[in-house]
């Protein structure tokens, strides 16, 4: 009993101030979302249920999740090796390369969409030669490409930070014991930075799912969740678009919480 | 030691950034403050303290009205023209439902003024300019050297040609596209035009009742049928299609003449009987209707711009000056250059309620 009281008195001013700021940050995000979610659930629960039963709503949300997942897989395949090189080696123009990888985060997304259309459109730089084999405009590949473009920086950056956090001496130790570099990478570096990669992949996926501006430029059809939300807002107003938005938030939130719980054990690796 | 230096670096960086942005903020705001003082200073001599002219106008009037604003402000120093651009119906509702005051209202459909504003919020209107639906293209478009007002629909039907229009649920240009294509069936006496160009490639359906054709638009997600994305490009707004034409993603698209002119596109002018440009053929246009996914029904009407000074205008004298500029030679010139041909003299309803200086300018 005494111990707990003493601990309460001993709160450092810094801890106190920072906790207040955390509270502020939390409420800023929570109030904005909760207002919409609880408003929907409490005032118009039947509307939410009807929306969930609507097959075109569910297929558009599923398409968002699926296309985002494909984009994340490609981002992992491209971003993780890139992150490793950026973490381990110095080369001329490295900071230029790092800055350019960050550019998609800064570019307004409609501009990104137009740029993608000029490259992947049916008369574009890549889209033209590829046209007989694959159509990007108004098709799934276009959605994936747009999502990949805006979200791959998150993966490349967190992969780089993850690999940086692994001491190269551990790799060297493995190699001095006779392991080739690829073995050292897959059995030492990769497991140690797995959590960083996981967090990066979740961020990438989240970013991909939420993307609207770039996707709608290259692929209005088939409709992903955000496009459908925007379209319902234009033709019917807020009351028709909100249930879809709430549904999408709830589904994504569930997935993210599950991923966080499943990956919680992994944090043991990078603690020491 | 090095971490301490890092923190100093970070602090210096933050300081430099904040100084830069505060500095920019000051530079940015100070001339404005000066300007507003000047405006108030000279504004008093002209029209008391209220030297602000509020104009609500349709989005498609943004370009010509910006030029009119510059012209008007140059002629009337000290007056600040504040424009608010929105959909026509929304602009009217801002006055009638939200109770906002506007000195001028200009709508892309002149009919909205008599139907939504008169008699309570307006006594008169003047129909002052036209627009029309055209088929825009560039020199890169397939068969662009062959297309004309007689064969445009055959060219759109050719294999490999890709064309676009905007979503009828979201954009008036989209439902007007349906009307124009449907009217083309009557004019060219070919009942397959709408079927081949739009019906078979989309989820739209058509019903006929008492000689009137009604196009039913499905929910947006069901608009395109599988594989039609190779032929048709559908976007929420017409603007997105303009960029698609520029990059060669499509060969042709249905668009307002004004937008085609402002973007420098080539375009096919369609016959006045079908292109929704002329009050003369208003009875003809009425034969087609579009029912949107939300249940709203729109009937074909000429795309004629209307203007009025609402009864709750705070600054009617200045507003009269503005309308005068718009109806006279300088205004006409601006509308010609922007592809929205002026109606000269403008056609007015409720002429006797108009300010006297304006009565001479209308019919």
Coordinates of C-alpha atoms in Angstrom, one line a residue:
Chain A
X1 CA 0.0 0.0 0.0
X2 CA 2.7 2.4 1.1
X3 CA 4.7 1.5 -1.9
X4 CA 2.0 2.4 -4.4
X5 CA 1.4 5.8 -2.7
X6 CA 5.1 6.6 -2.9
X7 CA 5.2 5.7 -6.5
X8 CA 2.3 8.0 -7.3
X9 CA 4.0 10.9 -5.6
X10 CA 7.3 10.2 -7.4
X11 CA 5.9 10.8 -10.9
X12 CA 8.6 12.9 -12.7
X13 CA 7.4 16.1 -14.2
X14 CA 8.6 15.0 -17.6
X15 CA 6.6 11.8 -17.4
X16 CA 3.5 13.8 -16.4
X17 CA 3.8 16.3 -19.2
X18 CA 4.5 13.6 -21.8
X19 CA 1.6 11.6 -20.6
X20 CA -0.7 14.6 -20.9
X21 CA 0.5 15.1 -24.5
X22 CA -0.1 11.4 -25.2
X23 CA -3.6 11.8 -23.9
X24 CA -4.1 14.8 -26.1
X25 CA -2.8 12.9 -29.2
X26 CA -5.0 10.0 -28.3
X27 CA -8.1 12.1 -28.0
X28 CA -7.4 14.0 -31.2
X29 CA -7.5 10.7 -33.1
X30 CA -10.0 8.9 -31.0
X31 CA -12.7 11.7 -30.9
X32 CA -12.5 12.2 -34.7
X33 CA -13.0 8.5 -35.4
X34 CA -15.3 7.6 -32.5
X35 CA -17.7 10.5 -33.3
X36 CA -18.2 8.9 -36.8
X37 CA -18.2 5.3 -35.7
X38 CA -20.4 5.6 -32.6
X39 CA -22.7 8.1 -34.4
X40 CA -23.3 5.4 -37.0
X41 CA -23.5 2.5 -34.7
X42 CA -25.9 4.2 -32.2
X43 CA -28.1 6.2 -34.5
X44 CA -28.3 4.1 -37.6
X45 CA -27.2 0.6 -36.8
X46 CA -29.6 -0.9 -39.3
X47 CA -28.0 1.2 -42.0
X48 CA -24.7 -0.3 -41.1
X49 CA -26.1 -3.8 -41.2
X50 CA -27.7 -3.2 -44.6
X51 CA -24.5 -1.9 -45.9
X52 CA -22.7 -4.9 -44.7
X53 CA -25.2 -7.1 -46.5
X54 CA -24.7 -5.2 -49.8
X55 CA -22.6 -7.3 -52.0
X56 CA -21.1 -4.4 -54.0
X57 CA -20.0 -2.7 -50.9
X58 CA -18.4 -5.9 -49.5
X59 CA -16.7 -6.7 -52.8
X60 CA -15.2 -3.2 -53.0
X61 CA -13.9 -3.4 -49.5
X62 CA -12.5 -6.8 -50.2
X63 CA -10.9 -5.5 -53.4
X64 CA -9.2 -2.8 -51.3
X65 CA -7.8 -5.3 -48.9
X66 CA -6.8 -7.7 -51.6
X67 CA -5.1 -5.1 -53.9
X68 CA -3.4 -3.6 -50.9
X69 CA -2.1 -7.0 -49.9
X70 CA -0.7 -7.6 -53.4
X71 CA 0.9 -4.2 -53.3
X72 CA 2.4 -5.0 -49.9
X73 CA 3.9 -8.3 -51.2
X74 CA 5.5 -6.6 -54.1
X75 CA 6.7 -3.8 -51.7
X76 CA 8.3 -6.5 -49.5
X77 CA 10.0 -8.1 -52.4
X78 CA 11.4 -4.8 -53.6
X79 CA 11.6 -2.7 -50.5
X80 CA 13.3 -5.2 -48.1
X81 CA 16.4 -5.8 -50.3
X82 CA 16.6 -2.1 -51.1
X83 CA 16.5 -1.4 -47.3
X84 CA 19.3 -3.8 -46.7
X85 CA 21.6 -2.2 -49.3
X86 CA 20.8 1.3 -47.9
X87 CA 21.4 0.1 -44.3
X88 CA 24.8 -1.7 -45.0
X89 CA 26.5 0.2 -47.8
X90 CA 27.6 3.7 -48.6
X91 CA 27.7 4.7 -52.2
X92 CA 27.8 8.0 -54.1
X93 CA 24.4 9.5 -54.5
X94 CA 23.0 7.4 -51.6
X95 CA 21.2 10.4 -50.0
X96 CA 19.7 11.3 -53.4
X97 CA 18.4 7.7 -53.8
X98 CA 16.9 7.9 -50.2
X99 CA 15.2 11.2 -50.9
X100 CA 13.7 10.0 -54.2
X101 CA 12.3 6.9 -52.5
X102 CA 10.6 9.3 -50.1
X103 CA 9.1 11.5 -52.8
X104 CA 5.8 9.5 -53.3
X105 CA 4.9 10.4 -49.7
X106 CA 5.1 14.1 -50.5
X107 CA 3.6 14.2 -54.0
X108 CA -0.1 15.1 -54.1
X109 CA -1.8 11.9 -54.9
X110 CA -3.8 13.1 -57.8
X111 CA -0.5 14.1 -59.4
X112 CA 0.9 10.7 -58.6
X113 CA -2.1 9.2 -60.3
X114 CA -1.6 11.3 -63.5
X115 CA 2.1 10.4 -63.5
X116 CA 1.2 6.7 -63.2
X117 CA -1.3 7.0 -66.0
X118 CA 1.3 8.5 -68.3
X119 CA 3.6 5.6 -67.6
X120 CA 1.1 2.7 -67.3
X121 CA -1.6 4.0 -69.6
X122 CA -2.3 2.1 -72.7
X123 CA -0.1 4.5 -74.7
X124 CA 2.3 5.1 -71.8
X125 CA 6.0 4.3 -71.5
X126 CA 5.5 0.9 -70.0
X127 CA 1.7 0.4 -70.5
X128 CA 2.1 0.8 -74.3
X129 CA 4.5 -2.1 -74.9
X130 CA 2.7 -4.2 -72.3
X131 CA -0.8 -3.6 -73.6
X132 CA -1.2 -6.9 -75.4
X133 CA -0.4 -8.7 -72.2
X134 CA -1.7 -6.6 -69.3
X135 CA -4.1 -3.7 -69.0
X136 CA -3.5 -1.3 -66.1
X137 CA -6.1 1.4 -66.8
X138 CA -9.4 0.6 -65.1
X139 CA -8.2 -2.9 -64.0
X140 CA -6.7 -4.6 -60.9
X141 CA -3.0 -4.2 -62.0
X142 CA -3.6 -0.4 -62.2
X143 CA -4.9 -0.3 -58.6
X144 CA -2.0 -2.4 -57.4
X145 CA 0.6 -0.2 -59.2
X146 CA -1.0 3.0 -57.7
X147 CA -1.1 1.5 -54.2
X148 CA 2.5 0.3 -54.5
X149 CA 3.7 3.7 -55.6
X150 CA 2.3 5.6 -52.7
X151 CA 3.1 3.0 -50.0
X152 CA 6.4 1.5 -50.9
X153 CA 8.4 4.2 -49.1
X154 CA 7.0 3.1 -45.7
X155 CA 8.4 -0.4 -46.3
X156 CA 11.7 0.6 -47.7
X157 CA 12.3 3.0 -44.7
X158 CA 11.3 0.7 -42.0
X159 CA 13.3 -2.2 -43.6
X160 CA 16.3 0.1 -43.7
X161 CA 15.9 1.1 -40.0
X162 CA 15.3 -2.6 -39.1
X163 CA 18.5 -3.8 -40.8
X164 CA 20.4 -0.8 -39.3
X165 CA 19.3 -1.9 -35.8
X166 CA 21.1 -5.3 -36.4
X167 CA 24.7 -5.1 -35.5
X168 CA 26.8 -6.1 -38.6
X169 CA 29.2 -7.9 -36.2
X170 CA 26.5 -10.5 -35.7
X171 CA 26.5 -11.1 -39.5
X172 CA 30.3 -11.2 -39.4
X173 CA 30.3 -13.7 -36.6
X174 CA 28.0 -16.0 -38.6
X175 CA 30.2 -15.6 -41.7
X176 CA 33.4 -16.3 -39.7
X177 CA 31.7 -19.5 -38.7
X178 CA 31.4 -20.4 -42.4
X179 CA 28.0 -19.2 -43.3
X180 CA 27.7 -17.5 -46.7
X181 CA 26.2 -14.0 -46.7
X182 CA 22.7 -15.2 -47.9
X183 CA 22.6 -17.6 -45.0
X184 CA 23.7 -15.0 -42.5
X185 CA 21.0 -12.7 -43.9
X186 CA 18.2 -15.2 -43.8
X187 CA 19.1 -16.8 -40.4
X188 CA 20.5 -13.9 -38.5
X189 CA 19.6 -10.5 -39.9
X190 CA 16.2 -11.2 -41.1
X191 CA 14.8 -12.7 -37.9
X192 CA 16.3 -9.9 -35.8
X193 CA 14.7 -7.3 -37.9
X194 CA 11.4 -9.2 -38.5
X195 CA 9.4 -6.9 -36.3
X196 CA 10.6 -3.8 -38.1
X197 CA 9.6 -5.5 -41.4
X198 CA 6.3 -6.5 -39.9
X199 CA 5.5 -3.0 -38.8
X200 CA 6.6 -1.6 -42.1
X201 CA 4.4 -4.1 -44.0
X202 CA 1.4 -3.3 -41.8
X203 CA 2.0 0.4 -42.5
X204 CA 2.4 -0.2 -46.2
X205 CA -0.8 -2.2 -46.3
X206 CA -2.7 0.4 -44.3
X207 CA -1.4 3.1 -46.6
X208 CA -2.4 1.1 -49.6
X209 CA -5.9 0.4 -48.4
X210 CA -6.6 4.1 -47.6
X211 CA -5.3 5.4 -51.0
X212 CA -7.9 7.1 -53.1
X213 CA -6.4 10.0 -55.2
X214 CA -3.8 8.1 -57.1
X215 CA -6.0 5.0 -57.6
X216 CA -9.0 6.9 -58.9
X217 CA -6.9 8.5 -61.6
X218 CA -5.7 5.2 -63.1
X219 CA -8.6 2.9 -62.1
X220 CA -12.0 4.3 -61.4
X221 CA -13.2 0.8 -62.1
X222 CA -13.3 -1.8 -60.6
X223 CA -14.3 0.3 -57.5
X224 CA -12.2 0.0 -54.4
X225 CA -13.7 1.0 -51.0
X226 CA -12.6 4.7 -51.0
X227 CA -13.8 5.2 -54.5
X228 CA -17.2 3.8 -53.6
X229 CA -17.3 6.0 -50.5
X230 CA -16.5 9.1 -52.6
X231 CA -19.0 8.1 -55.2
X232 CA -21.8 7.5 -52.8
X233 CA -21.0 10.8 -51.1
X234 CA -21.4 12.6 -54.5
X235 CA -24.6 11.0 -55.5
X236 CA -26.4 10.4 -52.2
X237 CA -24.6 12.5 -49.6
X238 CA -23.0 11.8 -46.3
X239 CA -25.6 9.5 -44.9
X240 CA -25.1 6.9 -47.7
X241 CA -21.3 7.1 -47.6
X242 CA -20.7 7.0 -43.9
X243 CA -21.8 3.4 -43.2
X244 CA -19.3 2.2 -45.9
X245 CA -16.5 4.2 -44.3
X246 CA -17.3 2.9 -40.8
X247 CA -17.5 -0.6 -42.1
X248 CA -14.1 -0.2 -43.8
X249 CA -12.6 1.2 -40.6
X250 CA -14.0 -1.6 -38.4
X251 CA -12.7 -4.3 -40.8
X252 CA -9.3 -2.8 -41.1
X253 CA -9.1 -2.2 -37.4
X254 CA -9.9 -5.8 -36.6
X255 CA -7.2 -7.0 -39.0
X256 CA -4.6 -4.7 -37.6
X257 CA -5.4 -5.6 -34.0
X258 CA -5.1 -9.3 -34.9
X259 CA -1.8 -8.7 -36.6
X260 CA -0.5 -6.8 -33.6
X261 CA -1.5 -9.5 -31.2
X262 CA 0.0 -12.2 -33.4
X263 CA 3.3 -10.4 -33.9
X264 CA 3.5 -9.2 -30.2
X265 CA 5.9 -12.1 -29.3
X266 CA 8.4 -11.1 -32.0
X267 CA 9.4 -8.0 -30.0
X268 CA 11.6 -10.3 -27.9
X269 CA 14.1 -10.4 -30.7
X270 CA 15.1 -6.8 -30.9
X271 CA 15.0 -6.0 -27.1
X272 CA 18.5 -7.2 -26.5
Chain B
X1 CA 28.9 13.6 -26.8
X2 CA 27.8 13.0 -30.3
X3 CA 24.2 12.5 -29.2
X4 CA 24.3 15.9 -27.5
X5 CA 25.5 17.4 -30.7
X6 CA 22.7 15.7 -32.5
X7 CA 20.2 17.3 -30.2
X8 CA 21.7 20.7 -30.8
X9 CA 21.5 20.1 -34.5
X10 CA 17.9 19.1 -34.2
X11 CA 17.1 22.2 -32.2
X12 CA 18.9 24.5 -34.7
X13 CA 17.0 22.8 -37.5
X14 CA 13.7 23.4 -35.9
X15 CA 14.6 27.0 -35.1
X16 CA 15.7 27.6 -38.7
X17 CA 12.5 26.1 -40.1
X18 CA 10.2 28.0 -37.7
X19 CA 12.0 31.3 -38.5
X20 CA 11.6 30.6 -42.2
X21 CA 7.9 29.8 -42.0
X22 CA 7.1 32.7 -39.6
X23 CA 9.1 34.9 -41.9
X24 CA 7.2 33.7 -44.9
X25 CA 3.9 34.1 -43.0
X26 CA 4.8 37.8 -42.3
X27 CA 5.8 38.5 -45.9
X28 CA 2.7 36.8 -47.1
X29 CA 0.2 38.6 -44.9
X30 CA 1.6 42.1 -44.8
X31 CA 0.8 43.2 -48.4
X32 CA -2.7 41.9 -47.9
X33 CA -3.2 44.0 -44.8
X34 CA -2.0 47.0 -46.8
X35 CA -4.2 46.1 -49.6
X36 CA -7.3 45.8 -47.5
X37 CA -6.6 49.2 -45.9
X38 CA -6.3 50.7 -49.4
X39 CA -9.5 49.0 -50.5
X40 CA -11.4 50.4 -47.5
X41 CA -9.9 53.8 -48.1
X42 CA -11.0 54.2 -51.7
X43 CA -14.0 52.0 -51.3
X44 CA -15.8 54.5 -49.1
X45 CA -15.9 57.0 -51.9
X46 CA -17.6 54.6 -54.2
X47 CA -20.2 52.6 -52.3
X48 CA -20.0 53.3 -48.6
X49 CA -18.3 50.7 -46.5
X50 CA -19.5 47.7 -48.4
X51 CA -17.1 47.4 -51.3
X52 CA -17.4 43.7 -51.5
X53 CA -19.4 42.1 -54.4
X54 CA -20.4 38.5 -53.7
X55 CA -20.9 36.3 -56.7
X56 CA -22.1 32.8 -56.6
X57 CA -21.6 31.0 -59.9
X58 CA -21.6 27.6 -61.5
X59 CA -18.3 25.7 -61.7
X60 CA -18.2 25.9 -65.5
X61 CA -18.2 29.7 -65.3
X62 CA -15.0 29.9 -63.3
X63 CA -12.7 30.8 -66.1
X64 CA -14.8 33.6 -67.7
X65 CA -15.9 35.0 -64.3
X66 CA -12.3 35.2 -63.2
X67 CA -11.6 37.4 -66.2
X68 CA -14.7 39.4 -65.6
X69 CA -13.6 39.9 -62.0
X70 CA -10.2 41.2 -63.1
X71 CA -11.9 43.5 -65.6
X72 CA -14.4 44.8 -63.1
X73 CA -11.9 45.4 -60.3
X74 CA -9.7 47.3 -62.8
X75 CA -12.7 49.5 -63.7
X76 CA -13.8 49.9 -60.1
X77 CA -10.8 50.3 -57.9
X78 CA -11.5 49.5 -54.3
X79 CA -14.1 46.9 -55.0
X80 CA -13.4 43.4 -54.1
X81 CA -15.2 40.8 -56.1
X82 CA -15.5 37.6 -54.1
X83 CA -16.5 34.6 -56.2
X84 CA -17.8 31.3 -54.8
X85 CA -18.0 28.5 -57.4
X86 CA -20.2 25.4 -56.9
X87 CA -22.7 23.3 -58.7
X88 CA -25.6 25.4 -60.0
X89 CA -28.2 23.9 -57.8
X90 CA -26.0 24.1 -54.8
X91 CA -25.3 27.8 -55.5
X92 CA -29.0 28.5 -55.5
X93 CA -29.6 26.5 -52.3
X94 CA -26.9 28.5 -50.5
X95 CA -29.2 31.5 -51.0
X96 CA -32.6 29.9 -50.6
X97 CA -31.9 27.3 -47.9
X98 CA -28.8 28.4 -46.1
X99 CA -29.8 32.0 -46.1
X100 CA -26.5 33.3 -47.5
X101 CA -26.5 36.7 -49.2
X102 CA -25.2 37.0 -52.7
X103 CA -25.1 40.1 -54.9
X104 CA -25.1 38.0 -58.1
X105 CA -26.1 34.5 -58.9
X106 CA -25.1 32.9 -62.2
X107 CA -26.4 29.4 -63.0
X108 CA -25.4 26.9 -65.7
X109 CA -29.1 26.1 -66.1
X110 CA -31.1 29.3 -66.4
X111 CA -34.3 27.3 -65.5
X112 CA -33.1 27.0 -61.9
X113 CA -33.7 30.7 -61.3
X114 CA -37.5 30.7 -62.2
X115 CA -38.0 27.2 -60.7
X116 CA -36.1 27.6 -57.4
X117 CA -35.8 31.3 -56.7
X118 CA -38.7 33.2 -58.2
X119 CA -40.7 35.0 -56.9
X120 CA -39.2 35.0 -53.4
X121 CA -35.5 35.3 -54.0
X122 CA -35.4 36.8 -57.5
X123 CA -37.7 38.9 -59.7
X124 CA -36.0 38.4 -63.1
X125 CA -33.3 36.6 -64.9
X126 CA -31.3 37.1 -68.1
X127 CA -30.2 34.1 -70.2
X128 CA -26.8 35.4 -71.4
X129 CA -24.6 32.6 -72.8
X130 CA -24.8 29.1 -74.2
X131 CA -22.8 26.0 -74.0
X132 CA -23.1 22.8 -75.9
X133 CA -22.0 19.2 -75.8
X134 CA -19.2 18.4 -78.3
X135 CA -17.0 15.5 -79.1
X136 CA -13.5 16.5 -78.2
X137 CA -10.4 14.9 -79.7
X138 CA -6.8 15.7 -80.6
X139 CA -4.8 15.2 -83.8
X140 CA -3.4 11.9 -82.2
X141 CA -6.9 10.4 -82.0
X142 CA -7.7 7.5 -84.2
X143 CA -9.5 8.5 -87.4
X144 CA -9.3 12.2 -86.3
X145 CA -8.9 13.2 -90.0
X146 CA -12.2 11.6 -90.9
X147 CA -14.6 12.7 -88.1
X148 CA -17.3 15.2 -88.7
X149 CA -20.9 15.9 -87.6
X150 CA -22.3 13.2 -89.9
X151 CA -20.2 10.3 -89.1
X152 CA -19.0 10.8 -85.5
X153 CA -21.1 8.0 -84.1
X154 CA -19.8 5.5 -86.7
X155 CA -16.2 6.5 -85.9
X156 CA -16.8 6.0 -82.2
X157 CA -18.2 2.5 -82.9
X158 CA -15.1 1.4 -84.9
X159 CA -13.0 -1.3 -83.3
X160 CA -10.1 0.1 -81.3
X161 CA -11.5 3.5 -80.8
X162 CA -11.8 4.5 -77.1
X163 CA -14.0 7.2 -75.8
X164 CA -15.1 8.6 -72.5
X165 CA -17.8 10.4 -70.6
X166 CA -18.3 11.3 -67.0
X167 CA -20.5 9.5 -64.5
X168 CA -24.1 10.5 -64.9
X169 CA -24.7 10.1 -61.2
X170 CA -22.0 12.6 -60.3
X171 CA -21.8 15.1 -63.1
X172 CA -24.4 16.9 -65.2
X173 CA -22.0 16.5 -68.2
X174 CA -22.5 12.8 -67.8
X175 CA -26.2 12.7 -67.9
X176 CA -26.2 15.2 -70.8
X177 CA -24.0 12.7 -72.7
X178 CA -26.8 10.2 -72.4
X179 CA -29.3 12.8 -73.7
X180 CA -27.2 13.8 -76.7
X181 CA -26.6 10.2 -77.7
X182 CA -30.2 9.3 -77.3
X183 CA -31.3 12.3 -79.3
X184 CA -28.8 11.3 -82.0
X185 CA -31.0 8.2 -82.7
X186 CA -33.9 10.5 -83.7
X187 CA -31.8 13.0 -85.7
X188 CA -29.9 10.4 -87.7
X189 CA -32.9 8.1 -87.8
X190 CA -30.8 5.1 -86.5
X191 CA -32.2 3.4 -83.5
X192 CA -28.9 1.6 -82.8
X193 CA -26.7 4.6 -82.0
X194 CA -27.4 4.6 -78.2
X195 CA -27.4 0.8 -78.0
X196 CA -24.0 0.4 -79.7
X197 CA -22.2 3.4 -78.1
X198 CA -23.4 3.1 -74.5
X199 CA -26.2 0.7 -73.7
X200 CA -24.5 -2.5 -74.6
X201 CA -21.3 -1.5 -72.8
X202 CA -22.9 -0.2 -69.6
X203 CA -25.4 -1.2 -67.0
X204 CA -27.8 1.5 -68.3
X205 CA -31.3 0.6 -69.5
X206 CA -33.8 2.6 -71.5
X207 CA -37.6 2.7 -71.3
X208 CA -40.0 4.5 -73.7
X209 CA -43.3 6.1 -72.6
X210 CA -45.4 8.5 -74.7
X211 CA -42.6 9.1 -77.2
X212 CA -40.3 10.1 -74.3
X213 CA -37.2 8.1 -73.7
X214 CA -35.9 7.6 -70.2
X215 CA -32.4 6.4 -69.5
X216 CA -32.1 4.6 -66.2
X217 CA -28.6 4.9 -64.6
X218 CA -27.6 2.1 -62.2
X219 CA -25.5 2.6 -59.1
X220 CA -22.1 3.8 -60.0
X221 CA -20.3 0.5 -59.2
X222 CA -22.6 -1.3 -61.7
X223 CA -22.1 1.2 -64.5
X224 CA -19.6 -0.6 -66.6
X225 CA -20.0 -4.2 -67.8
X226 CA -16.9 -6.5 -67.8
X227 CA -14.5 -5.8 -70.6
X228 CA -16.1 -2.5 -71.6
X229 CA -13.1 -0.8 -69.9
X230 CA -11.2 -1.4 -73.2
X231 CA -13.6 0.8 -75.1
X232 CA -15.2 3.2 -72.6
X233 CA -13.4 5.3 -70.0
X234 CA -15.7 6.5 -67.3
X235 CA -14.6 9.0 -64.7
X236 CA -16.4 10.8 -61.9
X237 CA -15.7 14.2 -63.3
X238 CA -15.1 15.5 -66.8
X239 CA -11.8 17.1 -65.7
X240 CA -10.2 13.7 -65.3
X241 CA -11.1 12.8 -68.9
X242 CA -9.4 16.0 -70.2
X243 CA -6.1 14.7 -68.9
X244 CA -6.8 11.2 -70.3
X245 CA -7.3 12.7 -73.8
X246 CA -4.1 14.7 -73.5
X247 CA -2.2 11.5 -72.8
X248 CA -3.8 9.6 -75.5
X249 CA -5.6 7.2 -73.1
X250 CA -8.8 7.9 -75.0
X251 CA -9.5 9.1 -78.5
X252 CA -12.7 11.0 -78.0
X253 CA -14.9 12.2 -75.2
X254 CA -18.2 14.1 -74.6
X255 CA -17.6 17.4 -73.1
X256 CA -18.8 21.0 -72.9
X257 CA -17.6 23.2 -75.8
X258 CA -16.2 25.7 -73.3
X259 CA -13.9 23.0 -71.7
X260 CA -12.7 21.9 -75.2
X261 CA -11.9 25.5 -76.1
X262 CA -10.2 26.2 -72.9
X263 CA -8.0 23.1 -73.2
X264 CA -7.3 23.7 -76.9
X265 CA -8.8 20.4 -78.0
X266 CA -10.2 19.8 -81.5
X267 CA -13.9 19.1 -81.4
X268 CA -16.8 18.0 -83.5
X269 CA -19.8 20.4 -83.2
X270 CA -23.0 18.3 -83.2
X271 CA -26.2 19.5 -84.9
X272 CA -28.2 22.0 -82.8
X273 CA -31.1 19.6 -82.7
X274 CA -29.2 17.3 -80.4
X275 CA -26.4 19.2 -78.7
X276 CA -28.5 20.9 -76.1
X277 CA -27.3 24.4 -77.2
X278 CA -30.4 26.1 -78.4
X279 CA -33.6 27.4 -76.7
X280 CA -35.2 27.0 -80.2
X281 CA -35.1 23.2 -79.9
X282 CA -36.1 23.0 -76.2
X283 CA -39.2 21.0 -77.1
X284 CA -37.0 18.5 -78.9
X285 CA -34.6 18.1 -75.9
X286 CA -37.5 17.4 -73.6
X287 CA -38.0 14.0 -75.3
X288 CA -35.2 12.5 -73.3
X289 CA -34.9 12.1 -69.6
X290 CA -32.3 10.5 -67.3
X291 CA -33.1 8.8 -64.0
X292 CA -30.1 8.7 -61.8
X293 CA -29.3 6.0 -59.3
X294 CA -30.6 8.2 -56.4
X295 CA -34.0 8.4 -58.1
X296 CA -33.7 12.0 -59.3
X297 CA -35.0 12.5 -62.8
X298 CA -33.6 15.2 -65.1
X299 CA -35.2 16.3 -68.4
X300 CA -33.2 17.5 -71.4
X301 CA -33.0 21.3 -71.4
X302 CA -30.8 23.7 -73.3
X303 CA -27.5 24.5 -71.6
X304 CA -28.1 28.2 -71.3
X305 CA -26.5 30.3 -68.5
X306 CA -28.8 32.5 -66.5
X307 CA -27.9 35.4 -64.2
X308 CA -29.9 37.4 -61.6
X309 CA -29.4 39.8 -58.8
X310 CA -31.1 38.1 -55.8
X311 CA -33.6 40.2 -53.9
X312 CA -31.5 39.9 -50.8
X313 CA -28.4 41.4 -52.5
X314 CA -26.5 43.7 -50.1
X315 CA -25.0 45.7 -52.9
X316 CA -27.5 45.9 -55.8
X317 CA -25.9 49.0 -57.4
X318 CA -22.5 47.3 -57.8
X319 CA -24.2 44.1 -58.9
X320 CA -26.0 46.1 -61.6
X321 CA -22.6 47.4 -62.8
X322 CA -21.2 43.9 -62.9
X323 CA -24.2 42.5 -64.9
X324 CA -23.9 45.4 -67.3
X325 CA -20.2 44.7 -67.9
X326 CA -21.1 41.0 -68.5
X327 CA -23.9 41.8 -71.0
X328 CA -22.0 44.5 -72.9
X329 CA -19.2 44.2 -75.4
X330 CA -16.3 43.3 -73.0
X331 CA -18.3 40.6 -71.3
X332 CA -19.4 39.2 -74.7
X333 CA -15.8 39.0 -75.8
X334 CA -14.7 37.1 -72.7
X335 CA -17.4 34.5 -73.2
X336 CA -16.6 34.1 -76.9
X337 CA -12.9 33.5 -76.1
X338 CA -13.9 30.8 -73.5
X339 CA -16.1 28.9 -75.8
X340 CA -19.4 29.9 -74.2
X341 CA -21.1 31.9 -77.0
X342 CA -23.0 34.9 -75.6
X343 CA -26.7 35.3 -76.5
X344 CA -27.0 38.8 -77.9
X345 CA -29.2 40.5 -76.9
X346 CA -29.6 38.4 -73.8
X347 CA -33.1 36.9 -73.3
X348 CA -34.8 38.1 -70.1
X349 CA -37.8 37.2 -68.1
X350 CA -39.3 39.7 -65.7
X351 CA -37.7 42.5 -67.6
X352 CA -39.8 45.2 -66.0
X353 CA -38.3 44.3 -62.6
X354 CA -34.8 44.7 -63.8
X355 CA -32.7 47.7 -63.0
X356 CA -33.3 50.3 -65.7
X357 CA -29.7 50.4 -67.0
X358 CA -30.0 46.7 -67.8
X359 CA -33.3 46.7 -69.6
X360 CA -31.8 48.2 -72.7
X361 CA -29.4 45.3 -73.0
X362 CA -31.9 42.5 -73.0
X363 CA -34.8 41.3 -75.1

